[in-house]
PDB file of C-alpha atoms in Angstrom:
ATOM      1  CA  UNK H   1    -176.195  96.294 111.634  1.00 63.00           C
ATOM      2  CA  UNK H   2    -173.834  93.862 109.150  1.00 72.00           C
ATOM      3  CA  UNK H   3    -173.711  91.654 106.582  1.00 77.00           C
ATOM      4  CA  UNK H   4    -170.969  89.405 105.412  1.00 87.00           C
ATOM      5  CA  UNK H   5    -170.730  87.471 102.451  1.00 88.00           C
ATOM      6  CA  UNK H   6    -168.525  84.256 102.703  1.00 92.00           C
ATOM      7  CA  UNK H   7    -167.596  82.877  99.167  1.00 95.00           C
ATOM      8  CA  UNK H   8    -164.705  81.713  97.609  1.00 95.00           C
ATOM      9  CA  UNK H   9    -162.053  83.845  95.877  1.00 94.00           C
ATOM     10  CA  UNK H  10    -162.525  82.958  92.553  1.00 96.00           C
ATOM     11  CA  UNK H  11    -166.605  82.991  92.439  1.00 97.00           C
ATOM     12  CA  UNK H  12    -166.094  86.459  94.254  1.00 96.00           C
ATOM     13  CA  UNK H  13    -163.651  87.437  91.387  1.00 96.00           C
ATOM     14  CA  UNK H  14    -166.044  85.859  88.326  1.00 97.00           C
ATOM     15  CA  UNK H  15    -168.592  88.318  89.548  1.00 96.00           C
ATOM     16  CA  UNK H  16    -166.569  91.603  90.157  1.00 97.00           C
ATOM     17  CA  UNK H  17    -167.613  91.656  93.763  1.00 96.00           C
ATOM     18  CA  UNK H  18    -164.950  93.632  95.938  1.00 95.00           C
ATOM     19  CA  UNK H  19    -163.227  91.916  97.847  1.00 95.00           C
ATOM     20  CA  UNK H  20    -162.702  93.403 101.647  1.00 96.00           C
ATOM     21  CA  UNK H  21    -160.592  90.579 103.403  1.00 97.00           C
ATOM     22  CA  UNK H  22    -160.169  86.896 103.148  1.00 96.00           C
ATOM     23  CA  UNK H  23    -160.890  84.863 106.490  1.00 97.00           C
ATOM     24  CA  UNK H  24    -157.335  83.083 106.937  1.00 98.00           C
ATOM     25  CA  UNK H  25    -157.908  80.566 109.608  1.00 98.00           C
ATOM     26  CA  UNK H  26    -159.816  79.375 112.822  1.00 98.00           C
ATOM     27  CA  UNK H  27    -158.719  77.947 116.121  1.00 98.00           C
ATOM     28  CA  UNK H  28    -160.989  75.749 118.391  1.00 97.00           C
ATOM     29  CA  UNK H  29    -160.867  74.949 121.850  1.00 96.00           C
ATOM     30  CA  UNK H  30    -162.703  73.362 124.799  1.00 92.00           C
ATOM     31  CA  UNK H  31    -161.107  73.551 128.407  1.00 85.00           C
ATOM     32  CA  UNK H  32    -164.453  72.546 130.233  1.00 78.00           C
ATOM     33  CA  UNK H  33    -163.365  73.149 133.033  1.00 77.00           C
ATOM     34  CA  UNK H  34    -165.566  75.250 134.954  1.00 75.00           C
ATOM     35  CA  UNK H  35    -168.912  76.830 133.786  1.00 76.00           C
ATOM     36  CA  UNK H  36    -167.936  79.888 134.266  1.00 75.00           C
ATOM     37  CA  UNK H  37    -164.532  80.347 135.288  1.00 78.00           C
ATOM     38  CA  UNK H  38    -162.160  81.087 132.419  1.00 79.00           C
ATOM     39  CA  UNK H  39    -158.493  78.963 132.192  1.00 88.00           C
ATOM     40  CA  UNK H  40    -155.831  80.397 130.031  1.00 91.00           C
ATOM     41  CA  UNK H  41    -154.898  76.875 128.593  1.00 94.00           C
ATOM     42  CA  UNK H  42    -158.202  76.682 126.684  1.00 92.00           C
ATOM     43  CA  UNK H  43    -157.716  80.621 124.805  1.00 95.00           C
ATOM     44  CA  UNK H  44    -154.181  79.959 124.465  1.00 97.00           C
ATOM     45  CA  UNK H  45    -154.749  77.064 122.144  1.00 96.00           C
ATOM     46  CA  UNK H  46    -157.272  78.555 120.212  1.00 97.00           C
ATOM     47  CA  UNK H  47    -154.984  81.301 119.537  1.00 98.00           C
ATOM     48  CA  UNK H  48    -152.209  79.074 118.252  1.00 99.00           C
ATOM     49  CA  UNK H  49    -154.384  76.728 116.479  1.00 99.00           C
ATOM     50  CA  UNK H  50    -155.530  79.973 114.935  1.00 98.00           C
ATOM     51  CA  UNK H  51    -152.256  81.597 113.803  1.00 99.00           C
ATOM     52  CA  UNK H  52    -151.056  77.957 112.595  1.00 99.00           C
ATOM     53  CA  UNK H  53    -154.281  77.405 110.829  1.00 99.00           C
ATOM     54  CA  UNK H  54    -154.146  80.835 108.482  1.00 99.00           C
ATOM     55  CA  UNK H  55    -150.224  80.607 108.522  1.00 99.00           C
ATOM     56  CA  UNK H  56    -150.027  83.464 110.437  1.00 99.00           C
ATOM     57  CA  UNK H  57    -146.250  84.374 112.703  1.00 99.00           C
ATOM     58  CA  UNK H  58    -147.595  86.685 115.599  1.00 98.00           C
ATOM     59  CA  UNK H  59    -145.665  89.556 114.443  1.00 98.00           C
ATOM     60  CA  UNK H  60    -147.879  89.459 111.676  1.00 99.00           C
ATOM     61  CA  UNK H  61    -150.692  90.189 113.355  1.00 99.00           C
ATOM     62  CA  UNK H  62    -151.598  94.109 114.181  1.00 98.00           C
ATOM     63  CA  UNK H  63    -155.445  94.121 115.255  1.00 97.00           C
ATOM     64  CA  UNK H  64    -157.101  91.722 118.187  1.00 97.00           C
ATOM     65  CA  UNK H  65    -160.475  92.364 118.319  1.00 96.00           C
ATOM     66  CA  UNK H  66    -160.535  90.738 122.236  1.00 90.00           C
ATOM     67  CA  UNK H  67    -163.184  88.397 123.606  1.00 78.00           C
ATOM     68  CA  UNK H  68    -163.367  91.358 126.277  1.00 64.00           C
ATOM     69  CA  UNK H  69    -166.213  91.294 128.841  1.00 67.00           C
ATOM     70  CA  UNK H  70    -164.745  93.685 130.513  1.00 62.00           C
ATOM     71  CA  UNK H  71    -165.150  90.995 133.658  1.00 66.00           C
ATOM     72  CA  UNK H  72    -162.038  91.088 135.553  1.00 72.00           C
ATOM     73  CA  UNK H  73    -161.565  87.099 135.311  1.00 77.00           C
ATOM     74  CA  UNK H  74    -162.118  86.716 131.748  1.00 82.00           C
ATOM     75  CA  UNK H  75    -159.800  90.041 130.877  1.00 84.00           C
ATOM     76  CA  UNK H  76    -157.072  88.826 132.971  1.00 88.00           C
ATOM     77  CA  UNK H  77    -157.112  85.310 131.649  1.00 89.00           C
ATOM     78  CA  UNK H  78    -157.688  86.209 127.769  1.00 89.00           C
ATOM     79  CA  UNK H  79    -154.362  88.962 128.603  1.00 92.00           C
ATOM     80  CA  UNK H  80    -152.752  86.289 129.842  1.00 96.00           C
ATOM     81  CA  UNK H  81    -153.167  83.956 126.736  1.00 96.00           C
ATOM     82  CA  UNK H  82    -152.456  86.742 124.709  1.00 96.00           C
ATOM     83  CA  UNK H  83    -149.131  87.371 125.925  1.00 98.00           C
ATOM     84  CA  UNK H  84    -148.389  83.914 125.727  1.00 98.00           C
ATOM     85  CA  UNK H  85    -148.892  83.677 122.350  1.00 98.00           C
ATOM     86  CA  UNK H  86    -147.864  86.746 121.300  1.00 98.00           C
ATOM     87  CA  UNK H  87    -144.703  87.202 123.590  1.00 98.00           C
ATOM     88  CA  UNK H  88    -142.534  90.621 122.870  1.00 96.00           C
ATOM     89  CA  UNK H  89    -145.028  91.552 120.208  1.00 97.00           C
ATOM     90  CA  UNK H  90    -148.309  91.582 122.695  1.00 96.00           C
ATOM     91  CA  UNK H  91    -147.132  95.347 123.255  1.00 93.00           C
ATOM     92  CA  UNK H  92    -147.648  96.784 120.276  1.00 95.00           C
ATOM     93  CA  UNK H  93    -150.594  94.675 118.912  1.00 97.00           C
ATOM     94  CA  UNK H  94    -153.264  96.882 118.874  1.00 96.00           C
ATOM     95  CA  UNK H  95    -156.332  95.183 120.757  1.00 94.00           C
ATOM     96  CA  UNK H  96    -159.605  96.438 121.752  1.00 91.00           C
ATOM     97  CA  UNK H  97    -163.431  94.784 122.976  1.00 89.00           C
ATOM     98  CA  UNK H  98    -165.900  96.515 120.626  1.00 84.00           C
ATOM     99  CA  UNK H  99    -168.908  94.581 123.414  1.00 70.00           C
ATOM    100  CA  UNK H 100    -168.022  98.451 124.462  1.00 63.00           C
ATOM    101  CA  UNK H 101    -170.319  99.286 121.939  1.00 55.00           C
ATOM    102  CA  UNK H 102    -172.664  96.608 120.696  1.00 58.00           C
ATOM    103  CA  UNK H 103    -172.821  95.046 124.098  1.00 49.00           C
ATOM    104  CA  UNK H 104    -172.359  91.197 124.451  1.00 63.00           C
ATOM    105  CA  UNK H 105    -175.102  89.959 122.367  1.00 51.00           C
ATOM    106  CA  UNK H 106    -174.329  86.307 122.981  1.00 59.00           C
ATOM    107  CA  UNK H 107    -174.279  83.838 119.530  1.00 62.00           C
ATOM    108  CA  UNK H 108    -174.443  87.556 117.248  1.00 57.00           C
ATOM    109  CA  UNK H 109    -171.135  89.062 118.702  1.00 69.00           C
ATOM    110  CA  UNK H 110    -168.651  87.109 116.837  1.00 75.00           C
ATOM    111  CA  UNK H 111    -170.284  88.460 113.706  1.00 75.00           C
ATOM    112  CA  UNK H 112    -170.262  92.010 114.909  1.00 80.00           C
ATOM    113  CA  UNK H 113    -166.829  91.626 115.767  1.00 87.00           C
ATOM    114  CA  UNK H 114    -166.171  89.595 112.489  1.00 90.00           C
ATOM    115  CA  UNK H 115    -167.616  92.808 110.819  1.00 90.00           C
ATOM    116  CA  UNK H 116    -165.731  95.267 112.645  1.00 93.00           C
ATOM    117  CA  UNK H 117    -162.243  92.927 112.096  1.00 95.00           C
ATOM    118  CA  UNK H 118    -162.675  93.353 108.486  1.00 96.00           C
ATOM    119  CA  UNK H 119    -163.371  97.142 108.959  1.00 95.00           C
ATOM    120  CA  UNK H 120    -160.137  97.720 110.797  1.00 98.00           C
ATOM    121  CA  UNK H 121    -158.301  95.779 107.569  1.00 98.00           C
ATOM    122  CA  UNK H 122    -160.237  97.795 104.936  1.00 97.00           C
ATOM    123  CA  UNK H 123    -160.279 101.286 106.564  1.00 97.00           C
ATOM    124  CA  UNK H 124    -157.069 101.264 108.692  1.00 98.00           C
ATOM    125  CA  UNK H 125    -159.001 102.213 111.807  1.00 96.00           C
ATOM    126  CA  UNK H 126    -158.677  99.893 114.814  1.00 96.00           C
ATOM    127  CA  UNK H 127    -161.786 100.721 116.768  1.00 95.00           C
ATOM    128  CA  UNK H 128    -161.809 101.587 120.269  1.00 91.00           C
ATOM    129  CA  UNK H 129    -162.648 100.299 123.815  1.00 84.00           C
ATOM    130  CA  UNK H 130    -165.629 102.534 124.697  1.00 78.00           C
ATOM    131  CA  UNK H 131    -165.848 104.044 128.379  1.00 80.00           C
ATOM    132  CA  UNK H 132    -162.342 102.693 128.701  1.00 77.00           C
ATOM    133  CA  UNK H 133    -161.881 104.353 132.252  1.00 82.00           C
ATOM    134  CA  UNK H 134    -159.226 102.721 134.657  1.00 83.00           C
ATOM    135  CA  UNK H 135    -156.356 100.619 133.278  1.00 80.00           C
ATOM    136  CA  UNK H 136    -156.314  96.976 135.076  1.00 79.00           C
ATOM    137  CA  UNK H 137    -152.444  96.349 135.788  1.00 85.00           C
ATOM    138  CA  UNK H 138    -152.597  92.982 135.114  1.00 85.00           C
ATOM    139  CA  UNK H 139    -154.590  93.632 131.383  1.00 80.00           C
ATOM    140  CA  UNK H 140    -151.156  95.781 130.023  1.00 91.00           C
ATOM    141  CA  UNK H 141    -151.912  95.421 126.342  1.00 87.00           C
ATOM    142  CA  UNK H 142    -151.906  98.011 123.868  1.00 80.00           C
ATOM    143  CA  UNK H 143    -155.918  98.691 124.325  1.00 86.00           C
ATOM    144  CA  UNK H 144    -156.920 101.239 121.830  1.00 83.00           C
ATOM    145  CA  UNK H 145    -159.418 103.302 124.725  1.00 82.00           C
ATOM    146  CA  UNK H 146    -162.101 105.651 123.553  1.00 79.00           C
ATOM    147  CA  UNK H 147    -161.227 107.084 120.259  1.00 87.00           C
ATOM    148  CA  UNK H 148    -160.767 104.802 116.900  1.00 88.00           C
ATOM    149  CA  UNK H 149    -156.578 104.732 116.048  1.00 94.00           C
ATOM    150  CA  UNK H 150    -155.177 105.103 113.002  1.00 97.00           C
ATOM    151  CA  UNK H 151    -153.188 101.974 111.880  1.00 97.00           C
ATOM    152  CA  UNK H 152    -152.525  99.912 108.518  1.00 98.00           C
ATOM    153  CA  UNK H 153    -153.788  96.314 110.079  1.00 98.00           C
ATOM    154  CA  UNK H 154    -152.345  93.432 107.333  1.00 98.00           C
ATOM    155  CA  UNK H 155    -153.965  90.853 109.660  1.00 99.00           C
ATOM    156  CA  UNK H 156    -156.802  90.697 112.611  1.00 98.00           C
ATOM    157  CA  UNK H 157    -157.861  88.155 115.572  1.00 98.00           C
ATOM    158  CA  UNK H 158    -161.732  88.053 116.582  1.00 97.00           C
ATOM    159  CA  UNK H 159    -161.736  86.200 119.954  1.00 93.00           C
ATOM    160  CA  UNK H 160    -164.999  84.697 121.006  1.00 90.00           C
ATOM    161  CA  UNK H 161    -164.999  82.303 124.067  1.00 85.00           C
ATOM    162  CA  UNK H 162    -168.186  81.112 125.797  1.00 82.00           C
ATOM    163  CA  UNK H 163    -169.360  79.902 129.112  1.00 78.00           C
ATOM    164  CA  UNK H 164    -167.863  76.084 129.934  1.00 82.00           C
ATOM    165  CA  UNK H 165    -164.362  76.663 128.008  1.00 82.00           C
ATOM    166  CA  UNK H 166    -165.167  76.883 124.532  1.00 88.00           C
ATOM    167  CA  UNK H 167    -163.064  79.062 122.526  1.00 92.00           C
ATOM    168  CA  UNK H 168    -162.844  80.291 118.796  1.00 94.00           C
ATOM    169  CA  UNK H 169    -160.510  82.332 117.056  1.00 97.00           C
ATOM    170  CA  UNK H 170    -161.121  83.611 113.000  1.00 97.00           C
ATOM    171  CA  UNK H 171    -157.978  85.121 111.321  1.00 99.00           C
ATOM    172  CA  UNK H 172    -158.364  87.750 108.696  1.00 98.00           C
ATOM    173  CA  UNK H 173    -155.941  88.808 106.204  1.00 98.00           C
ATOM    174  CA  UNK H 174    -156.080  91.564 103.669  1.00 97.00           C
ATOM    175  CA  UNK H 175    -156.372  90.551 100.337  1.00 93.00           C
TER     176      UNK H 175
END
């Protein structure tokens, strides 16, 4: 279970709260192409609009927490739209799907993974991909499998994409 508090910085500061991370930006999307079949255009954009939105360069970027079914559609294409975006730095952004863990709870798991983005900043811990068994070939990011990592993270992705092609992307910085 999680809570977040979204308020501005400086009614946050007038009452002494503590301040874990600042949400940055958002990037919105809507392919529509298919119901349920995933393009890369549609996550691609939402990831750009996202980084361009919080003023974000990729390299600046050390956490994903991905969209990440674990369906072998939606992992390839959300890879793929990664490492569009993200070009030579894709390898050593640390990504992982914490559904792993809290299972896809529909409408409640960008908040989850909102929470657990804002963990990773706080704590340096990127969290892992639970029962991360067999490495797809074609999803060769840096996935942090089974055990939490270690890592100062300045700046997270939450990916959320839903059935018919909509996508969102929230950027959070440390403050």
């Amino acid at each position: 279970a999680g809570m977040a508090v979204l308020e501005s910085y400086d009614h946050a500061m007038a009452r002494g709260a503590t301040i874990l991370a600042e949400i940055a930006g958002v990037g919105l999307s809507a392919d529509a192409s298919d119901i349920v079949a995933p393009t890369v255009e549609g996550p691609e954009a939402a990831l750009r609009f996202c980084l361009a939105d919080a003023g974000l360069n990729p390299e600046d970027v050390d956490y994903l927490n991905a969209h990440g079914t674990g369906t072998k559609a939606n992992d390839q294409i959300e890879t793929a739209a990664i490492k569009r975006v993200f070009g030579d730095h894709a390898r050593s952004l640390s990504v992982s799907s914490t559904k792993s863990m809290h299972a896809h709870c529909l409408g409640a798991s960008g908040g989850l993974e909102m929470i657990a983005c804002v963990m990773a900043i706080r704590d340096g811990i990127v969290p892992p991909t639970a029962n991360y068994r067999e490495p797809d070939p074609e999803c060769d990011l840096d996935v942090t499998p089974n055990t939490a990592r270690e890592r100062k993270v300045r700046a997270a992705l939450s990916n959320s994409f839903a059935f018919g092609g909509t996508n969102a992307v929230l950027a959070f910085k440390a403050v």
